[in-house]
Rosetta silent file (secondary structure, phi, psi, omega in degrees, C-alpha in Angstrom):
SEQUENCE: TLTTPMYALLSSAEAAGRFIGSMVHYVLRIPPEKRYALCVNMYAVYDLCDGVMLFMEYPVMIVIRFLCGFLGTQTKASQYAAVQRYLPSDMRARVNGLFSVLCVLSSMVVQLIIGALGEVLPYQWVTALFAGVSLTTIFFMLIRNKRHVERIYNTYV
SCORE:     score description
SCORE:     0.000 S_00000001
   1 L     0.000  158.320 -179.804  -10.713   -4.172   -8.540 S_00000001
   2 L  -115.792   98.400 -142.834   -8.447   -3.808   -6.164 S_00000001
   3 L   -74.893  162.905  147.478   -9.020   -4.621   -2.563 S_00000001
   4 H   -16.570 -113.105 -176.603   -7.132   -2.514    0.842 S_00000001
   5 H   -31.420  -52.473  160.540   -4.908   -4.787    1.527 S_00000001
   6 H   -43.762  -56.773 -159.523   -3.674   -6.035   -2.327 S_00000001
   7 H   -52.165  -68.705  162.850   -3.175   -2.352   -2.554 S_00000001
   8 H   -23.567  -78.453  173.639   -0.789   -2.318    0.396 S_00000001
   9 H   -38.930  -46.283  164.206    1.072   -5.304   -1.249 S_00000001
  10 H    -7.843  -80.873 -172.987    1.174   -3.212   -3.766 S_00000001
  11 H   -72.519  -53.259  159.184    3.007   -0.142   -2.450 S_00000001
  12 H   -18.829  -48.057 -144.544    5.185   -3.108   -0.182 S_00000001
  13 H   -89.558  -62.791 -160.372    6.258   -4.581   -3.581 S_00000001
  14 H   -82.243   -8.873  147.298    7.546   -1.320   -5.289 S_00000001
  15 H   -60.880  -24.471 -158.793    8.986    0.113   -1.493 S_00000001
  16 H  -104.176  -24.164  167.008   10.917   -3.558   -1.235 S_00000001
  17 H   -74.376  -48.373 -165.165   12.424   -2.269   -5.836 S_00000001
  18 H   -88.272  -35.619  158.336   13.525    1.009   -4.227 S_00000001
  19 H   -29.727  -91.489  171.808   15.262   -0.729   -1.425 S_00000001
  20 H   -25.197  -61.055  175.121   17.026   -3.421   -3.333 S_00000001
  21 H   -54.963  -60.059  179.099   17.553   -0.684   -6.255 S_00000001
  22 H   -34.153  -47.878 -168.779   19.056    1.730   -3.747 S_00000001
  23 H   -84.909    2.709  157.675   21.379   -0.947   -2.525 S_00000001
  24 H  -108.950   -3.296  159.757   22.779   -2.105   -6.169 S_00000001
  25 H   -65.474  -32.901 -155.476   23.056    1.544   -7.092 S_00000001
  26 L  -119.707    3.885 -175.643   24.899    2.022   -4.665 S_00000001
  27 L  -106.909  -75.357  162.204   27.406   -1.384   -4.969 S_00000001
  28 L  -137.993 -163.347 -166.235   27.718   -1.040   -8.581 S_00000001
  29 L   -59.372   97.579  177.724   29.237    0.739  -10.972 S_00000001
  30 L   -63.217  113.910 -176.989   27.893    2.099  -14.518 S_00000001
  31 L   -80.078  138.357 -179.557   30.753    2.836  -16.874 S_00000001
  32 H   -38.816  -49.448 -159.979   30.247    6.727  -18.089 S_00000001
  33 H   -71.964  -35.716  168.154   29.758    5.842  -21.381 S_00000001
  34 H   -91.855   17.164  149.627   26.202    3.558  -21.036 S_00000001
  35 H   -52.327  -65.499  171.113   24.469    5.678  -18.868 S_00000001
  36 H   -45.110  -44.144  179.540   22.447    7.630  -21.145 S_00000001
  37 H   -39.220  -52.917 -135.201   21.499    4.122  -22.644 S_00000001
  38 H   -90.466  -24.076 -150.707   20.886    2.280  -19.553 S_00000001
  39 H   -87.967  -60.449 -165.023   18.685    5.416  -17.916 S_00000001
  40 H   -48.614  -55.456  166.218   16.584    6.495  -21.601 S_00000001
  41 H   -23.178  -64.051 -176.075   16.107    2.106  -21.505 S_00000001
  42 H  -113.884   28.738  142.682   14.736    2.189  -18.175 S_00000001
  43 H   -61.619  -85.894  170.014   12.616    5.352  -18.486 S_00000001
  44 H    -8.326  -94.706   35.265   11.073    3.334  -21.501 S_00000001
  45 L   133.583  -56.202 -154.826   11.224    0.012  -19.160 S_00000001
  46 H   -92.202  -44.313 -164.477    9.171    1.947  -16.336 S_00000001
  47 H  -111.994   11.207  163.567    6.349    3.266  -18.045 S_00000001
  48 H   -91.477  -12.599  112.691    5.713    0.308  -20.358 S_00000001
  49 H    36.968  -93.054 -160.370    5.438   -1.089  -16.617 S_00000001
  50 L   -83.994    5.278  152.114    2.985    1.383  -15.760 S_00000001
  51 L   -93.998  -13.205  165.614    0.861    1.310  -18.685 S_00000001
  52 L   -89.624  -18.094 -169.485    0.408   -2.657  -18.914 S_00000001
  53 H   -79.188  -49.069  179.379   -0.053   -3.235  -15.158 S_00000001
  54 H   -41.917  -19.791 -172.676   -4.095   -2.360  -14.740 S_00000001
  55 H  -120.924   33.237  144.808   -4.696   -5.453  -17.704 S_00000001
  56 L  -105.759 -151.878  163.247   -2.689   -7.579  -16.040 S_00000001
  57 L   -68.890  150.047  161.976   -3.401  -10.652  -13.080 S_00000001
  58 L   -41.979  -49.796  174.550   -2.763   -9.251   -9.803 S_00000001
  59 H   -47.086  -46.311 -158.932    0.382  -11.715   -9.131 S_00000001
  60 H   -67.725  -13.655 -152.495    1.978  -10.009  -12.275 S_00000001
  61 H   -88.136  -55.854 -175.783    0.741   -6.732  -11.169 S_00000001
  62 H   -41.713  -77.233 -175.299    3.097   -7.471   -7.888 S_00000001
  63 H   -64.739   -3.548  139.911    6.396   -7.743  -10.045 S_00000001
  64 H   -95.312  -11.896  135.982    6.116   -4.770  -12.083 S_00000001
  65 H    -0.978  -96.134 -162.491    5.739   -3.062   -8.890 S_00000001
  66 H   -47.012  -56.033 -128.266    8.517   -4.478   -7.323 S_00000001
  67 H   -93.414   -7.652 -153.636   10.395   -4.063  -11.177 S_00000001
  68 H   -97.917  -52.332  166.741    8.971   -0.097  -11.336 S_00000001
  69 H   -27.515  -65.852  156.319   10.613    0.556   -7.782 S_00000001
  70 H   -20.027  -80.995 -169.985   13.681   -1.079   -8.550 S_00000001
  71 H   -60.297  -47.222 -170.123   14.029    0.969  -12.023 S_00000001
  72 H   -78.106   -6.409  169.127   12.956    4.521  -10.313 S_00000001
  73 H  -106.015   -3.531  144.959   15.355    4.839   -7.777 S_00000001
  74 H   -31.197  -90.999  132.882   18.100    3.576  -10.920 S_00000001
  75 H    52.587  -78.227  172.977   16.619    6.069  -12.503 S_00000001
  76 H   -70.366  -68.207 -163.948   16.197    8.959   -9.918 S_00000001
  77 H   -59.960  -49.931  173.611   19.791    8.737   -8.468 S_00000001
  78 H   -79.806   24.121  101.317   21.598    8.823  -11.940 S_00000001
  79 H   -29.280  -76.892 -168.237   19.097   11.774  -13.154 S_00000001
  80 H   -46.699  -19.283 -163.666   20.404   13.381   -9.808 S_00000001
  81 L  -129.051  -25.552  143.335   23.939   13.265  -10.236 S_00000001
  82 L   -71.372  -44.076 -175.251   24.140   14.144  -13.564 S_00000001
  83 H   -55.051  -54.014 -162.682   22.233   17.322  -13.414 S_00000001
  84 H   -67.918    0.394  165.045   24.301   18.405   -9.762 S_00000001
  85 H   -65.566  -52.422  171.619   27.478   17.269  -11.761 S_00000001
  86 H   -45.832  -44.185 -126.693   26.478   18.879  -14.907 S_00000001
  87 L  -103.481  136.117 -175.238   25.238   22.112  -13.428 S_00000001
  88 L   -86.357 -161.383 -152.663   28.135   24.442  -11.892 S_00000001
  89 L   -72.058  -43.903 -159.641   27.858   24.934   -7.629 S_00000001
  90 L   -66.217  -36.046  166.439   26.461   28.432   -8.211 S_00000001
  91 L   -86.876    4.606 -176.824   23.392   27.358   -9.905 S_00000001
  92 H   -39.527  -59.829 -149.516   22.407   24.198   -8.254 S_00000001
  93 H   -78.397  -40.416 -156.840   20.194   25.568   -5.647 S_00000001
  94 H   -75.296  -55.366 -179.793   18.286   27.687   -8.097 S_00000001
  95 H   -70.161   -7.594 -165.597   17.731   25.050  -11.092 S_00000001
  96 H   -82.481  -64.904 -156.026   16.949   22.581   -7.965 S_00000001
  97 H   -80.627  -75.466 -162.422   13.976   24.864   -6.832 S_00000001
  98 H   -53.788  -25.495  159.458   12.599   25.449   -9.911 S_00000001
  99 H   -50.884  -46.189 -159.832   12.928   21.801  -11.015 S_00000001
 100 L  -111.130   41.399  136.729   11.159   20.689   -7.786 S_00000001
 101 L  -122.645    0.926  162.114    8.025   23.793   -8.131 S_00000001
 102 L   -81.273  -81.219  178.455    7.460   22.941  -11.775 S_00000001
 103 H   -26.607  -54.839  168.706    7.138   19.203  -10.800 S_00000001
 104 H   -38.154  -59.054 -177.361    4.798   20.117   -8.260 S_00000001
 105 H   -82.327    5.658  171.825    2.773   22.150  -10.288 S_00000001
 106 H   -99.351  -14.460  173.265    2.691   20.188  -13.469 S_00000001
 107 H   -56.730  -42.884 -170.027    1.761   16.911  -11.118 S_00000001
 108 H   -36.106  -84.273 -173.185   -1.672   19.367   -9.845 S_00000001
 109 H   -15.966  -44.231 -167.441   -2.213   19.587  -13.073 S_00000001
 110 H   -83.585  -72.034  111.081   -1.780   16.160  -14.774 S_00000001
 111 H    53.870  -97.009  157.911   -2.952   14.868  -11.510 S_00000001
 112 H   -15.973  -70.957  170.739   -6.472   16.752  -12.608 S_00000001
 113 H   -54.704  -31.038  178.235   -6.716   15.691  -15.923 S_00000001
 114 H   -71.180  -66.324  163.681   -6.200   11.688  -15.222 S_00000001
 115 H    13.992  -84.995 -155.337   -8.848   12.752  -12.492 S_00000001
 116 H   -91.179  -11.009  151.148  -11.734   13.945  -14.749 S_00000001
 117 H  -112.532   35.460  162.741  -10.778   11.233  -17.259 S_00000001
 118 H   -64.596    4.342  178.559  -10.798    8.712  -14.599 S_00000001
 119 H  -111.370  -28.971 -169.656  -14.255    9.398  -14.596 S_00000001
 120 H  -103.696  -20.293  179.947  -15.332    9.002  -17.926 S_00000001
 121 L  -102.517 -175.388 -171.013  -12.734    6.497  -19.183 S_00000001
 122 L   -92.724  133.701 -166.346  -11.819    3.033  -17.645 S_00000001
 123 H   -43.691  -61.761 -150.003   -8.588    3.491  -15.327 S_00000001
 124 H   -52.809  -24.280  168.055   -6.603    0.863  -16.856 S_00000001
 125 H   -57.766  -58.605 -163.948   -7.130    3.420  -20.395 S_00000001
 126 H   -66.800  -45.023  167.761   -6.320    6.262  -18.899 S_00000001
 127 H   -37.959  -47.200 -167.633   -2.921    4.862  -17.176 S_00000001
 128 H   -80.024  -55.181 -175.741   -2.250    3.118  -20.234 S_00000001
 129 H   -74.283  -14.729 -175.726   -2.823    6.815  -22.619 S_00000001
 130 H   -81.829  -31.181  171.531   -0.175    8.743  -19.736 S_00000001
 131 H   -63.309  -41.125 -171.589    2.524    5.823  -20.307 S_00000001
 132 H   -54.604  -49.436 -169.856    2.058    6.685  -23.827 S_00000001
 133 H   -65.168  -25.400 -171.422    2.616   10.357  -23.343 S_00000001
 134 H   -84.360  -12.573 -176.074    5.687    9.513  -21.099 S_00000001
 135 H  -108.684   -5.959  156.468    6.714    7.764  -23.198 S_00000001
 136 H   -50.018  -45.880 -155.619    6.198   10.272  -26.064 S_00000001
 137 H  -105.169   13.542  163.617    7.866   12.512  -24.278 S_00000001
 138 H  -100.580  -20.474  150.493   11.259   10.706  -23.906 S_00000001
 139 H   -59.459 -115.572 -133.371   11.374   10.430  -27.238 S_00000001
 140 L   -42.194   -0.439 -172.438   11.119   14.162  -28.001 S_00000001
 141 L  -106.826  -70.916  177.089   13.172   15.045  -24.823 S_00000001
 142 L   -88.076   -9.528 -167.954   15.881   12.398  -24.562 S_00000001
 143 L   -94.128  -66.347 -167.258   15.756   10.092  -27.583 S_00000001
 144 L   -51.561  -46.830 -159.015   15.901   13.329  -30.479 S_00000001
 145 L   -86.129   33.160 -167.693   18.343   15.702  -28.097 S_00000001
 146 H   -66.490  -40.481 -171.103   20.695   12.698  -27.700 S_00000001
 147 H   -47.112  -64.520 -176.461   23.828   14.787  -28.689 S_00000001
 148 H   -59.107  -51.105  176.300   23.016   17.229  -25.706 S_00000001
 149 H   -52.844  -42.231 -176.123   21.434   14.763  -23.029 S_00000001
 150 H   -62.649  -63.117 -179.850   23.878   11.917  -23.643 S_00000001
 151 H   -42.433  -21.378 -162.551   26.884   14.376  -22.385 S_00000001
 152 H   -95.752  -34.753  173.369   25.225   15.284  -19.691 S_00000001
 153 H   -54.001  -58.426 -159.649   24.421   11.647  -18.511 S_00000001
 154 L   -75.325 -150.338  -92.093   27.702    9.927  -19.553 S_00000001
 155 L   -41.161  -18.509 -170.163   30.182   12.763  -17.863 S_00000001
 156 L   -90.257  159.525 -143.994   29.294   12.533  -14.498 S_00000001
 157 L  -115.011    0.000    0.000   31.497   10.621  -12.219 S_00000001
């Protein structure tokens, strides 16, 4: 069981990971031909970390949260830059607006489902289940459609 200070330390470790990840992303330039593969691998590692975190001892959980914060910044910045570069300027606002609305709606539905499952299943298994769903989504959306998606990630400047 996590106490409030323990949870706060986990959140702080993730925030530190995001801060350092942002600095690294700002300083290092990823070669265009490696951006897609790097992002897909980071998405997978992020989901694996989330899926196993609640099965680990607390010190390992802190390291995992730091890593997830670091990777979360890297993947989000790369994804955002790729999509912004790929879309024509007259469509960006509409696509970003639609994307934001879809994210909020899907987040609400998934949180409701997770909460309901958390009432009947152990939290660790609910987390692992949804990490598996996310990994499956990575396969079907990014890996299976590599030919199309790779072009978006690897062409931005």
